[in-house]
Amino acid sequence: MSFSILRLASAAALVLASSGASADTATTQNLEISGVLMEKAGPSLRCPSKFGGTITGHGVSEQVGRVAFVATDCITPSGPLFNFDQGRFIIMTTNGDQIFAAYSGQFVPTGVGAAYIFSGATFQITGGNGKYSRATGGGTLTGGQDMITGMGTVQLSGKIHYKVD
């Protein structure tokens, strides 16, 4: 009789261990987001340059669906270039999950009006909420912006690593 109880306890322990292991399964996948943005630049006391930007936008991703995003960064003019750093953005999915990331890079003039493009711009995923609560990863930012209107486009291209429920 005690042998049967021991077998039953062992089987239960194996089932619990396997269900716990599946809850900790992680996945890494491509993260591609294309969107449009609007940036409002102006004074920012949090920035060493005392100048920064606030960005809002929306886009679409094959991996996470439709998204909206908000971001802030610090901007430092350097001749005809603009360096941006201390960037933080939140990508919000339609189901309420969010991805948090840091970013930095440079705006370079194209020579056409007030059009600038991103150069050497990268992002690093720092977490999130919902299914992305401990997400990591990163990649590159491409796109551009009209420095007079603040209107632009952005593409995130990289990898995201997160736990699967």
mmCIF file of N, CA and C in Angstrom, residues 36-117:
data_model
loop_
_atom_site.group_PDB
_atom_site.id
_atom_site.type_symbol
_atom_site.label_atom_id
_atom_site.label_comp_id
_atom_site.label_asym_id
_atom_site.label_seq_id
_atom_site.Cartn_x
_atom_site.Cartn_y
_atom_site.Cartn_z
ATOM 1 N N VAL A 36 4.017 55.558 -38.046
ATOM 2 C CA VAL A 36 4.142 56.999 -38.266
ATOM 3 C C VAL A 36 4.231 57.664 -36.904
ATOM 4 N N LEU A 37 4.893 58.809 -36.866
ATOM 5 C CA LEU A 37 5.089 59.491 -35.594
ATOM 6 C C LEU A 37 4.925 60.994 -35.749
ATOM 7 N N MET A 38 4.740 61.618 -34.626
ATOM 8 C CA MET A 38 4.703 63.071 -34.525
ATOM 9 C C MET A 38 5.537 63.448 -33.315
ATOM 10 N N GLU A 39 6.568 64.263 -33.515
ATOM 11 C CA GLU A 39 7.431 64.679 -32.409
ATOM 12 C C GLU A 39 7.261 66.166 -32.156
ATOM 13 N N LYS A 40 7.146 66.489 -30.889
ATOM 14 C CA LYS A 40 7.141 67.888 -30.472
ATOM 15 C C LYS A 40 8.418 68.116 -29.670
ATOM 16 N N ALA A 41 9.294 68.953 -30.201
ATOM 17 C CA ALA A 41 10.565 69.239 -29.534
ATOM 18 C C ALA A 41 10.457 70.556 -28.782
ATOM 19 N N GLY A 42 11.190 70.637 -27.674
ATOM 20 C CA GLY A 42 11.187 71.872 -26.900
ATOM 21 C C GLY A 42 11.984 71.731 -25.624
ATOM 22 N N PRO A 43 11.851 72.718 -24.737
ATOM 23 C CA PRO A 43 12.605 72.693 -23.480
ATOM 24 C C PRO A 43 12.305 71.433 -22.661
ATOM 25 N N SER A 44 13.349 70.892 -22.046
ATOM 26 C CA SER A 44 13.197 69.722 -21.193
ATOM 27 C C SER A 44 14.213 69.807 -20.061
ATOM 28 N N LEU A 45 13.740 70.047 -18.866
ATOM 29 C CA LEU A 45 14.635 70.199 -17.716
ATOM 30 C C LEU A 45 15.365 68.907 -17.354
ATOM 31 N N ARG A 46 14.829 67.751 -17.709
ATOM 32 C CA ARG A 46 15.475 66.476 -17.360
ATOM 33 C C ARG A 46 16.699 66.194 -18.219
ATOM 34 N N CYS A 47 16.843 66.914 -19.329
ATOM 35 C CA CYS A 47 17.937 66.651 -20.271
ATOM 36 C C CYS A 47 19.150 67.528 -19.989
ATOM 37 N N PRO A 48 20.357 66.970 -20.099
ATOM 38 C CA PRO A 48 21.564 67.784 -19.926
ATOM 39 C C PRO A 48 21.605 68.974 -20.884
ATOM 40 N N SER A 49 21.080 68.789 -22.094
ATOM 41 C CA SER A 49 21.051 69.875 -23.086
ATOM 42 C C SER A 49 19.894 70.839 -22.845
ATOM 43 N N LYS A 50 19.002 70.474 -21.930
ATOM 44 C CA LYS A 50 17.781 71.235 -21.625
ATOM 45 C C LYS A 50 16.829 71.286 -22.820
ATOM 46 N N PHE A 51 16.991 70.332 -23.773
ATOM 47 C CA PHE A 51 16.164 70.272 -24.967
ATOM 48 C C PHE A 51 15.805 68.814 -25.226
ATOM 49 N N GLY A 52 14.539 68.546 -25.489
ATOM 50 C CA GLY A 52 14.127 67.165 -25.709
ATOM 51 C C GLY A 52 12.921 67.069 -26.607
ATOM 52 N N GLY A 53 12.462 65.856 -26.803
ATOM 53 C CA GLY A 53 11.311 65.615 -27.652
ATOM 54 C C GLY A 53 10.319 64.679 -26.998
ATOM 55 N N THR A 54 9.055 64.877 -27.333
ATOM 56 C CA THR A 54 7.974 63.991 -26.930
ATOM 57 C C THR A 54 7.338 63.469 -28.209
ATOM 58 N N ILE A 55 7.216 62.157 -28.310
ATOM 59 C CA ILE A 55 6.774 61.508 -29.537
ATOM 60 C C ILE A 55 5.522 60.688 -29.267
ATOM 61 N N THR A 56 4.573 60.766 -30.196
ATOM 62 C CA THR A 56 3.408 59.884 -30.193
ATOM 63 C C THR A 56 3.301 59.280 -31.584
ATOM 64 N N GLY A 57 2.723 58.094 -31.659
ATOM 65 C CA GLY A 57 2.564 57.484 -32.968
ATOM 66 C C GLY A 57 1.795 56.182 -32.905
ATOM 67 N N HIS A 58 1.669 55.581 -34.068
ATOM 68 C CA HIS A 58 0.990 54.287 -34.170
ATOM 69 C C HIS A 58 1.577 53.528 -35.343
ATOM 70 N N GLY A 59 1.349 52.214 -35.323
ATOM 71 C CA GLY A 59 1.899 51.390 -36.382
ATOM 72 C C GLY A 59 1.337 49.998 -36.371
ATOM 73 N N VAL A 60 2.017 49.128 -37.083
ATOM 74 C CA VAL A 60 1.568 47.750 -37.204
ATOM 75 C C VAL A 60 2.785 46.827 -37.181
ATOM 76 N N SER A 61 2.560 45.634 -36.638
ATOM 77 C CA SER A 61 3.597 44.621 -36.546
ATOM 78 C C SER A 61 2.975 43.266 -36.824
ATOM 79 N N GLU A 62 3.612 42.479 -37.674
ATOM 80 C CA GLU A 62 3.125 41.129 -37.933
ATOM 81 C C GLU A 62 3.135 40.298 -36.652
ATOM 82 N N GLN A 63 4.100 40.564 -35.757
ATOM 83 C CA GLN A 63 4.243 39.761 -34.547
ATOM 84 C C GLN A 63 3.270 40.167 -33.433
ATOM 85 N N VAL A 64 3.030 41.459 -33.236
ATOM 86 C CA VAL A 64 2.200 41.900 -32.104
ATOM 87 C C VAL A 64 0.930 42.628 -32.528
ATOM 88 N N GLY A 65 0.694 42.798 -33.826
ATOM 89 C CA GLY A 65 -0.521 43.447 -34.310
ATOM 90 C C GLY A 65 -0.391 44.967 -34.342
ATOM 91 N N ARG A 66 -1.533 45.632 -34.239
ATOM 92 C CA ARG A 66 -1.546 47.090 -34.243
ATOM 93 C C ARG A 66 -1.009 47.609 -32.919
ATOM 94 N N VAL A 67 -0.243 48.696 -32.989
ATOM 95 C CA VAL A 67 0.367 49.266 -31.788
ATOM 96 C C VAL A 67 0.205 50.780 -31.786
ATOM 97 N N ALA A 68 0.280 51.334 -30.591
ATOM 98 C CA ALA A 68 0.428 52.773 -30.395
ATOM 99 C C ALA A 68 1.685 52.930 -29.555
ATOM 100 N N PHE A 69 2.343 54.082 -29.669
ATOM 101 C CA PHE A 69 3.538 54.262 -28.864
ATOM 102 C C PHE A 69 3.681 55.717 -28.435
ATOM 103 N N VAL A 70 4.359 55.876 -27.312
ATOM 104 C CA VAL A 70 4.740 57.186 -26.784
ATOM 105 C C VAL A 70 6.210 57.100 -26.411
ATOM 106 N N ALA A 71 6.894 58.236 -26.541
ATOM 107 C CA ALA A 71 8.323 58.234 -26.243
ATOM 108 C C ALA A 71 8.769 59.628 -25.839
ATOM 109 N N THR A 72 9.888 59.666 -25.127
ATOM 110 C CA THR A 72 10.563 60.929 -24.817
ATOM 111 C C THR A 72 12.057 60.704 -25.008
ATOM 112 N N ASP A 73 12.770 61.780 -25.366
ATOM 113 C CA ASP A 73 14.215 61.682 -25.486
ATOM 114 C C ASP A 73 14.853 63.044 -25.252
ATOM 115 N N CYS A 74 16.153 63.046 -25.138
ATOM 116 C CA CYS A 74 16.932 64.271 -25.006
ATOM 117 C C CYS A 74 17.641 64.512 -26.333
ATOM 118 N N ILE A 75 17.667 65.766 -26.768
ATOM 119 C CA ILE A 75 18.235 66.126 -28.065
ATOM 120 C C ILE A 75 19.384 67.104 -27.850
ATOM 121 N N THR A 76 20.518 66.806 -28.495
ATOM 122 C CA THR A 76 21.682 67.681 -28.422
ATOM 123 C C THR A 76 22.126 68.030 -29.837
ATOM 124 N N PRO A 77 22.003 69.303 -30.238
ATOM 125 C CA PRO A 77 22.493 69.699 -31.564
ATOM 126 C C PRO A 77 24.015 69.563 -31.626
ATOM 127 N N SER A 78 24.508 69.139 -32.803
ATOM 128 C CA SER A 78 25.945 69.013 -33.028
ATOM 129 C C SER A 78 26.203 69.406 -34.481
ATOM 130 N N GLY A 79 26.384 70.695 -34.715
ATOM 131 C CA GLY A 79 26.504 71.186 -36.085
ATOM 132 C C GLY A 79 25.180 70.966 -36.788
ATOM 133 N N PRO A 80 25.204 70.360 -37.985
ATOM 134 C CA PRO A 80 23.950 70.112 -38.696
ATOM 135 C C PRO A 80 23.225 68.851 -38.209
ATOM 136 N N LEU A 81 23.841 68.105 -37.293
ATOM 137 C CA LEU A 81 23.277 66.860 -36.781
ATOM 138 C C LEU A 81 22.560 67.089 -35.464
ATOM 139 N N PHE A 82 21.711 66.134 -35.115
ATOM 140 C CA PHE A 82 21.065 66.128 -33.806
ATOM 141 C C PHE A 82 21.267 64.757 -33.197
ATOM 142 N N ASN A 83 21.901 64.702 -32.024
ATOM 143 C CA ASN A 83 22.038 63.454 -31.288
ATOM 144 C C ASN A 83 20.840 63.324 -30.370
ATOM 145 N N PHE A 84 20.288 62.120 -30.274
ATOM 146 C CA PHE A 84 19.216 61.890 -29.300
ATOM 147 C C PHE A 84 19.606 60.705 -28.434
ATOM 148 N N ASP A 85 19.375 60.869 -27.132
ATOM 149 C CA ASP A 85 19.714 59.813 -26.179
ATOM 150 C C ASP A 85 18.757 59.890 -25.002
ATOM 151 N N GLN A 86 18.985 59.057 -24.018
ATOM 152 C CA GLN A 86 18.108 58.928 -22.858
ATOM 153 C C GLN A 86 16.663 58.738 -23.302
ATOM 154 N N GLY A 87 16.499 58.111 -24.478
ATOM 155 C CA GLY A 87 15.168 57.858 -25.015
ATOM 156 C C GLY A 87 14.494 56.705 -24.301
ATOM 157 N N ARG A 88 13.221 56.866 -24.040
ATOM 158 C CA ARG A 88 12.399 55.824 -23.428
ATOM 159 C C ARG A 88 11.103 55.767 -24.200
ATOM 160 N N PHE A 89 10.709 54.565 -24.617
ATOM 161 C CA PHE A 89 9.401 54.467 -25.238
ATOM 162 C C PHE A 89 8.623 53.286 -24.733
ATOM 163 N N ILE A 90 7.303 53.407 -24.893
ATOM 164 C CA ILE A 90 6.356 52.363 -24.523
ATOM 165 C C ILE A 90 5.568 52.028 -25.777
ATOM 166 N N ILE A 91 5.583 50.755 -26.139
ATOM 167 C CA ILE A 91 4.785 50.251 -27.245
ATOM 168 C C ILE A 91 3.583 49.551 -26.628
ATOM 169 N N MET A 92 2.382 49.984 -26.998
ATOM 170 C CA MET A 92 1.159 49.412 -26.438
ATOM 171 C C MET A 92 0.429 48.602 -27.503
ATOM 172 N N THR A 93 0.130 47.338 -27.201
ATOM 173 C CA THR A 93 -0.610 46.484 -28.127
ATOM 174 C C THR A 93 -2.109 46.658 -27.879
ATOM 175 N N THR A 94 -2.926 46.191 -28.816
ATOM 176 C CA THR A 94 -4.381 46.361 -28.680
ATOM 177 C C THR A 94 -4.965 45.556 -27.520
ATOM 178 N N ASN A 95 -4.278 44.516 -27.062
ATOM 179 C CA ASN A 95 -4.802 43.751 -25.921
ATOM 180 C C ASN A 95 -4.307 44.286 -24.579
ATOM 181 N N GLY A 96 -3.564 45.398 -24.582
ATOM 182 C CA GLY A 96 -3.130 46.024 -23.339
ATOM 183 C C GLY A 96 -1.716 45.699 -22.901
ATOM 184 N N ASP A 97 -1.074 44.716 -23.540
ATOM 185 C CA ASP A 97 0.316 44.423 -23.199
ATOM 186 C C ASP A 97 1.208 45.574 -23.665
ATOM 187 N N GLN A 98 2.278 45.810 -22.926
ATOM 188 C CA GLN A 98 3.202 46.894 -23.258
ATOM 189 C C GLN A 98 4.633 46.377 -23.296
ATOM 190 N N ILE A 99 5.426 46.971 -24.190
ATOM 191 C CA ILE A 99 6.855 46.691 -24.292
ATOM 192 C C ILE A 99 7.582 47.987 -23.986
ATOM 193 N N PHE A 100 8.542 47.942 -23.052
ATOM 194 C CA PHE A 100 9.325 49.120 -22.678
ATOM 195 C C PHE A 100 10.701 49.019 -23.339
ATOM 196 N N ALA A 101 11.207 50.150 -23.810
ATOM 197 C CA ALA A 101 12.530 50.130 -24.442
ATOM 198 C C ALA A 101 13.235 51.465 -24.251
ATOM 199 N N ALA A 102 14.549 51.396 -24.301
ATOM 200 C CA ALA A 102 15.411 52.582 -24.319
ATOM 201 C C ALA A 102 15.941 52.721 -25.738
ATOM 202 N N TYR A 103 16.263 53.954 -26.152
ATOM 203 C CA TYR A 103 16.793 54.139 -27.498
ATOM 204 C C TYR A 103 17.718 55.339 -27.572
ATOM 205 N N SER A 104 18.538 55.352 -28.620
ATOM 206 C CA SER A 104 19.439 56.483 -28.870
ATOM 207 C C SER A 104 19.873 56.432 -30.327
ATOM 208 N N GLY A 105 20.445 57.525 -30.782
ATOM 209 C CA GLY A 105 20.930 57.583 -32.157
ATOM 210 C C GLY A 105 21.197 59.011 -32.581
ATOM 211 N N GLN A 106 21.066 59.231 -33.871
ATOM 212 C CA GLN A 106 21.399 60.530 -34.434
ATOM 213 C C GLN A 106 20.462 60.825 -35.602
ATOM 214 N N PHE A 107 20.104 62.109 -35.758
ATOM 215 C CA PHE A 107 19.392 62.591 -36.937
ATOM 216 C C PHE A 107 20.396 63.240 -37.857
ATOM 217 N N VAL A 108 20.360 62.856 -39.132
ATOM 218 C CA VAL A 108 21.292 63.369 -40.131
ATOM 219 C C VAL A 108 20.473 64.023 -41.248
ATOM 220 N N PRO A 109 20.852 65.240 -41.672
ATOM 221 C CA PRO A 109 20.092 65.880 -42.744
ATOM 222 C C PRO A 109 20.245 65.132 -44.068
ATOM 223 N N THR A 110 19.151 65.107 -44.834
ATOM 224 C CA THR A 110 19.182 64.450 -46.145
ATOM 225 C C THR A 110 19.615 65.409 -47.247
ATOM 226 N N GLY A 111 19.585 66.715 -46.963
ATOM 227 C CA GLY A 111 19.878 67.712 -47.992
ATOM 228 C C GLY A 111 18.644 68.168 -48.739
ATOM 229 N N VAL A 112 17.483 67.612 -48.365
ATOM 230 C CA VAL A 112 16.215 67.985 -48.989
ATOM 231 C C VAL A 112 15.348 68.664 -47.937
ATOM 232 N N GLY A 113 15.229 69.982 -48.012
ATOM 233 C CA GLY A 113 14.416 70.722 -47.055
ATOM 234 C C GLY A 113 14.835 70.452 -45.624
ATOM 235 N N ALA A 114 13.845 70.198 -44.783
ATOM 236 C CA ALA A 114 14.096 69.921 -43.367
ATOM 237 C C ALA A 114 14.016 68.427 -43.058
ATOM 238 N N ALA A 115 14.206 67.583 -44.083
ATOM 239 C CA ALA A 115 14.126 66.132 -43.902
ATOM 240 C C ALA A 115 15.417 65.588 -43.296
ATOM 241 N N TYR A 116 15.258 64.810 -42.243
ATOM 242 C CA TYR A 116 16.370 64.144 -41.561
ATOM 243 C C TYR A 116 16.058 62.655 -41.504
ATOM 244 N N ILE A 117 17.109 61.833 -41.435
ATOM 245 C CA ILE A 117 16.944 60.392 -41.274
ATOM 246 C C ILE A 117 17.712 59.931 -40.034
#
